Structure formats: structure tokens, C-alpha cells
Amino acid sequence: QHYQDLESKSATHVSFAVVFPEKTFSFKLHSSCSVFTAEIIAVLFALEEISDRSQRYFIIYTDSLSVLQSLSSFYPHPHNHPLVLNVLDLFNKLTLRGFNIMLCWVTSHVGIVGNEQADRTAKSAVPPMDMTIPVVDLKKLLYSKWQEQWDLETSNKLHAVNPSV
């Protein structure tokens, strides 16, 4: 069995979908969440779903190369996304319980049925997921808002010298 995930970002929300052969899940996140956050939550959600199953062999297909790279090159650092460690922890616990789980990258929007289904489902996600926005996403949001304000200060001499906050 396998799942595919895909995120969709708009001005009002970020969403993701997880597709199993027999069931599809989709959720909306707050618009302050990054695409990476949606992608890593999708992998975490898939692992949580897998943990309740009797089958022991799974392939998780994702079109998020950045998530796979983060998982394969993780080292403890304060700037790491907090959910990467959660995924690695759950993956390790499942492996110790006898699960055999492979993570596989697929290109997006190339006609892979499960991936296309996840794309459509993510775009039409209805239920909001109740979660805390990661600090890393809030920092990016605050920084971009600060930069927007600073960009309006074109008559400020310092702005001419240093246009970036």
C-alpha cells in the first residue's frame, strides 16, 4: 500500500492530502504555515495512519524532495523544522515494531494517478486541522510583513542604503 501527498497554498490557507487506496484525507492549515510545513505534516499524518494497520509493508510517495532531503540529512540544530524530528521519531518507532516503510520521491503533475488525486483533494480540502503554527513559519511571516512595511519607507535615507530588513 502507499499514499501520495500534495499541498496546495492560497492566500487564505495551505492544505494537504494523504491518499490510501481505500481512503483519502485532506486538511487545511493556517495561511501562515509554509508549503514545507504542509508537506511534512502530510508525511507525519501518513505514518500515524500506518501505525494503526496490520499490514507491515508501505511505500510513501511524495512529490516533496525538500522533505525527503530534510529527513535524510537531519542533524539536531535549533533552525531545523520541529516536525522533521517528529517524523523521524515515529518512523523509527514503527521500524522497531516491525514495519517496513520506504519513502519515495515522485515528480508532481506528470499523470501519476495517486498524486493527481492528492492534488485535487488538497485543493478542495474542507476541514481545518487544529495545530500550532511552527515558530519557523511565524518568523518568516513576521519578517515578510516587516519587509513590506520597510518597502513603503522609500523616502527614508536608510532605506536607500539598506533596502532589506
mmCIF file of C-alpha atoms in Angstrom, residues 21-160:
data_model
loop_
_atom_site.group_PDB
_atom_site.id
_atom_site.type_symbol
_atom_site.label_atom_id
_atom_site.label_comp_id
_atom_site.label_asym_id
_atom_site.label_seq_id
_atom_site.Cartn_x
_atom_site.Cartn_y
_atom_site.Cartn_z
ATOM 1 C CA PRO A 21 -6.102 3.002 -1.770
ATOM 2 C CA GLU A 22 -9.250 2.758 0.364
ATOM 3 C CA LYS A 23 -9.443 6.250 1.869
ATOM 4 C CA THR A 24 -8.380 9.836 1.258
ATOM 5 C CA PHE A 25 -7.750 12.501 3.900
ATOM 6 C CA SER A 26 -7.351 16.237 3.388
ATOM 7 C CA PHE A 27 -6.908 19.165 5.745
ATOM 8 C CA LYS A 28 -6.477 22.922 5.673
ATOM 9 C CA LEU A 29 -3.790 24.656 7.690
ATOM 10 C CA HIS A 30 -3.477 28.323 8.608
ATOM 11 C CA SER A 31 -2.220 30.522 5.759
ATOM 12 C CA SER A 32 0.882 31.372 7.832
ATOM 13 C CA CYS A 33 2.076 27.782 7.502
ATOM 14 C CA SER A 34 4.652 27.151 4.823
ATOM 15 C CA VAL A 35 4.315 24.656 1.995
ATOM 16 C CA PHE A 36 7.104 22.671 3.673
ATOM 17 C CA THR A 37 5.040 22.507 6.881
ATOM 18 C CA ALA A 38 2.081 21.106 4.941
ATOM 19 C CA GLU A 39 4.310 18.557 3.233
ATOM 20 C CA ILE A 40 5.977 17.357 6.441
ATOM 21 C CA ILE A 41 2.605 17.167 8.235
ATOM 22 C CA ALA A 42 1.299 15.025 5.368
ATOM 23 C CA VAL A 43 4.156 12.550 5.874
ATOM 24 C CA LEU A 44 3.594 12.573 9.647
ATOM 25 C CA PHE A 45 -0.140 12.015 9.158
ATOM 26 C CA ALA A 46 0.553 9.086 6.811
ATOM 27 C CA LEU A 47 2.889 7.494 9.355
ATOM 28 C CA GLU A 48 0.270 7.897 12.090
ATOM 29 C CA GLU A 49 -2.310 6.199 9.856
ATOM 30 C CA ILE A 50 0.132 3.409 9.032
ATOM 31 C CA SER A 51 0.783 2.763 12.739
ATOM 32 C CA ASP A 52 -2.809 1.519 13.213
ATOM 33 C CA ARG A 53 -2.676 -1.025 10.398
ATOM 34 C CA SER A 54 -1.904 -4.717 10.476
ATOM 35 C CA GLN A 55 -0.033 -4.635 7.177
ATOM 36 C CA ARG A 56 3.699 -4.094 7.644
ATOM 37 C CA TYR A 57 4.971 -3.007 4.213
ATOM 38 C CA PHE A 58 4.346 0.500 2.910
ATOM 39 C CA ILE A 59 5.720 2.897 0.352
ATOM 40 C CA ILE A 60 5.080 6.571 0.945
ATOM 41 C CA TYR A 61 5.194 8.500 -2.303
ATOM 42 C CA THR A 62 5.683 12.240 -2.061
ATOM 43 C CA ASP A 63 6.424 14.970 -4.556
ATOM 44 C CA SER A 64 8.306 16.921 -1.877
ATOM 45 C CA LEU A 65 12.002 16.474 -2.486
ATOM 46 C CA SER A 66 12.749 19.057 0.228
ATOM 47 C CA VAL A 67 11.004 16.919 2.869
ATOM 48 C CA LEU A 68 12.902 13.800 1.815
ATOM 49 C CA GLN A 69 16.207 15.692 1.860
ATOM 50 C CA SER A 70 15.438 17.088 5.322
ATOM 51 C CA LEU A 71 14.670 13.612 6.619
ATOM 52 C CA SER A 72 17.792 12.045 5.111
ATOM 53 C CA SER A 73 20.221 14.748 6.247
ATOM 54 C CA PHE A 74 18.772 15.639 9.643
ATOM 55 C CA TYR A 75 21.090 16.679 12.414
ATOM 56 C CA PRO A 76 19.977 18.385 15.641
ATOM 57 C CA HIS A 77 20.048 22.136 15.121
ATOM 58 C CA PRO A 78 17.813 24.893 16.509
ATOM 59 C CA HIS A 79 16.911 26.076 12.989
ATOM 60 C CA ASN A 80 15.521 22.710 11.874
ATOM 61 C CA HIS A 81 11.810 22.433 11.324
ATOM 62 C CA PRO A 82 10.357 20.934 14.533
ATOM 63 C CA LEU A 83 8.187 18.384 12.724
ATOM 64 C CA VAL A 84 11.151 16.738 10.975
ATOM 65 C CA LEU A 85 12.215 15.252 14.309
ATOM 66 C CA ASN A 86 8.628 14.084 14.954
ATOM 67 C CA VAL A 87 8.574 12.252 11.614
ATOM 68 C CA LEU A 88 11.958 10.629 12.231
ATOM 69 C CA ASP A 89 10.921 9.594 15.746
ATOM 70 C CA LEU A 90 7.674 7.969 14.590
ATOM 71 C CA PHE A 91 9.416 6.345 11.612
ATOM 72 C CA ASN A 92 11.981 4.819 13.997
ATOM 73 C CA LYS A 93 9.282 3.584 16.405
ATOM 74 C CA LEU A 94 7.366 1.962 13.541
ATOM 75 C CA THR A 95 10.539 0.310 12.261
ATOM 76 C CA LEU A 96 11.191 -1.118 15.725
ATOM 77 C CA ARG A 97 7.632 -2.520 15.710
ATOM 78 C CA GLY A 98 8.388 -4.437 12.509
ATOM 79 C CA PHE A 99 7.083 -2.016 9.895
ATOM 80 C CA ASN A 100 8.985 -1.764 6.631
ATOM 81 C CA ILE A 101 8.360 1.724 5.232
ATOM 82 C CA MET A 102 10.035 3.241 2.205
ATOM 83 C CA LEU A 103 9.863 6.907 1.256
ATOM 84 C CA CYS A 104 9.891 7.539 -2.475
ATOM 85 C CA TRP A 105 10.010 10.782 -4.448
ATOM 86 C CA VAL A 106 7.739 11.251 -7.467
ATOM 87 C CA THR A 107 7.556 14.240 -9.755
ATOM 88 C CA SER A 108 4.366 16.237 -9.466
ATOM 89 C CA HIS A 109 1.819 16.879 -12.202
ATOM 90 C CA VAL A 110 3.004 14.129 -14.544
ATOM 91 C CA GLY A 111 -0.065 11.902 -14.569
ATOM 92 C CA ILE A 112 0.651 9.629 -11.598
ATOM 93 C CA VAL A 113 -2.887 8.684 -10.583
ATOM 94 C CA GLY A 114 -2.468 8.801 -6.792
ATOM 95 C CA ASN A 115 -0.504 12.033 -6.941
ATOM 96 C CA GLU A 116 -3.081 13.677 -9.193
ATOM 97 C CA GLN A 117 -5.856 12.503 -6.851
ATOM 98 C CA ALA A 118 -3.980 14.005 -3.892
ATOM 99 C CA ASP A 119 -3.591 17.268 -5.812
ATOM 100 C CA ARG A 120 -7.329 17.544 -6.483
ATOM 101 C CA THR A 121 -8.193 16.567 -2.923
ATOM 102 C CA ALA A 122 -5.743 19.050 -1.365
ATOM 103 C CA LYS A 123 -7.210 21.879 -3.413
ATOM 104 C CA SER A 124 -10.703 21.074 -2.165
ATOM 105 C CA ALA A 125 -9.759 20.424 1.483
ATOM 106 C CA VAL A 126 -12.512 21.471 3.850
ATOM 107 C CA PRO A 127 -11.791 20.602 7.483
ATOM 108 C CA PRO A 128 -9.228 22.831 9.164
ATOM 109 C CA MET A 129 -6.580 20.985 11.144
ATOM 110 C CA ASP A 130 -6.192 22.258 14.693
ATOM 111 C CA MET A 131 -2.476 22.738 15.159
ATOM 112 C CA THR A 132 0.062 25.211 16.436
ATOM 113 C CA ILE A 133 1.833 27.169 13.728
ATOM 114 C CA PRO A 134 5.548 26.314 13.844
ATOM 115 C CA VAL A 135 7.766 29.174 15.057
ATOM 116 C CA VAL A 136 9.836 28.934 11.879
ATOM 117 C CA ASP A 137 6.725 29.777 9.828
ATOM 118 C CA LEU A 138 5.734 32.643 12.132
ATOM 119 C CA LYS A 139 9.227 34.132 11.864
ATOM 120 C CA LYS A 140 9.001 34.078 8.065
ATOM 121 C CA LEU A 141 5.575 35.701 8.181
ATOM 122 C CA LEU A 142 6.703 38.452 10.566
ATOM 123 C CA TYR A 143 9.851 39.081 8.536
ATOM 124 C CA SER A 144 7.860 39.422 5.297
ATOM 125 C CA LYS A 145 5.390 41.824 6.968
ATOM 126 C CA TRP A 146 8.303 43.854 8.336
ATOM 127 C CA GLN A 147 9.877 43.963 4.863
ATOM 128 C CA GLU A 148 6.561 45.101 3.347
ATOM 129 C CA GLN A 149 6.434 47.983 5.845
ATOM 130 C CA TRP A 150 10.077 48.858 5.203
ATOM 131 C CA ASP A 151 9.470 48.873 1.437
ATOM 132 C CA LEU A 152 6.943 51.684 1.983
ATOM 133 C CA GLU A 153 9.677 53.849 3.548
ATOM 134 C CA THR A 154 11.225 54.876 0.226
ATOM 135 C CA SER A 155 11.829 58.472 1.378
ATOM 136 C CA ASN A 156 13.899 57.228 4.319
ATOM 137 C CA LYS A 157 17.653 57.713 3.688
ATOM 138 C CA LEU A 158 18.496 54.466 5.433
ATOM 139 C CA HIS A 159 16.129 52.606 3.092
ATOM 140 C CA ALA A 160 18.199 53.796 0.123
#
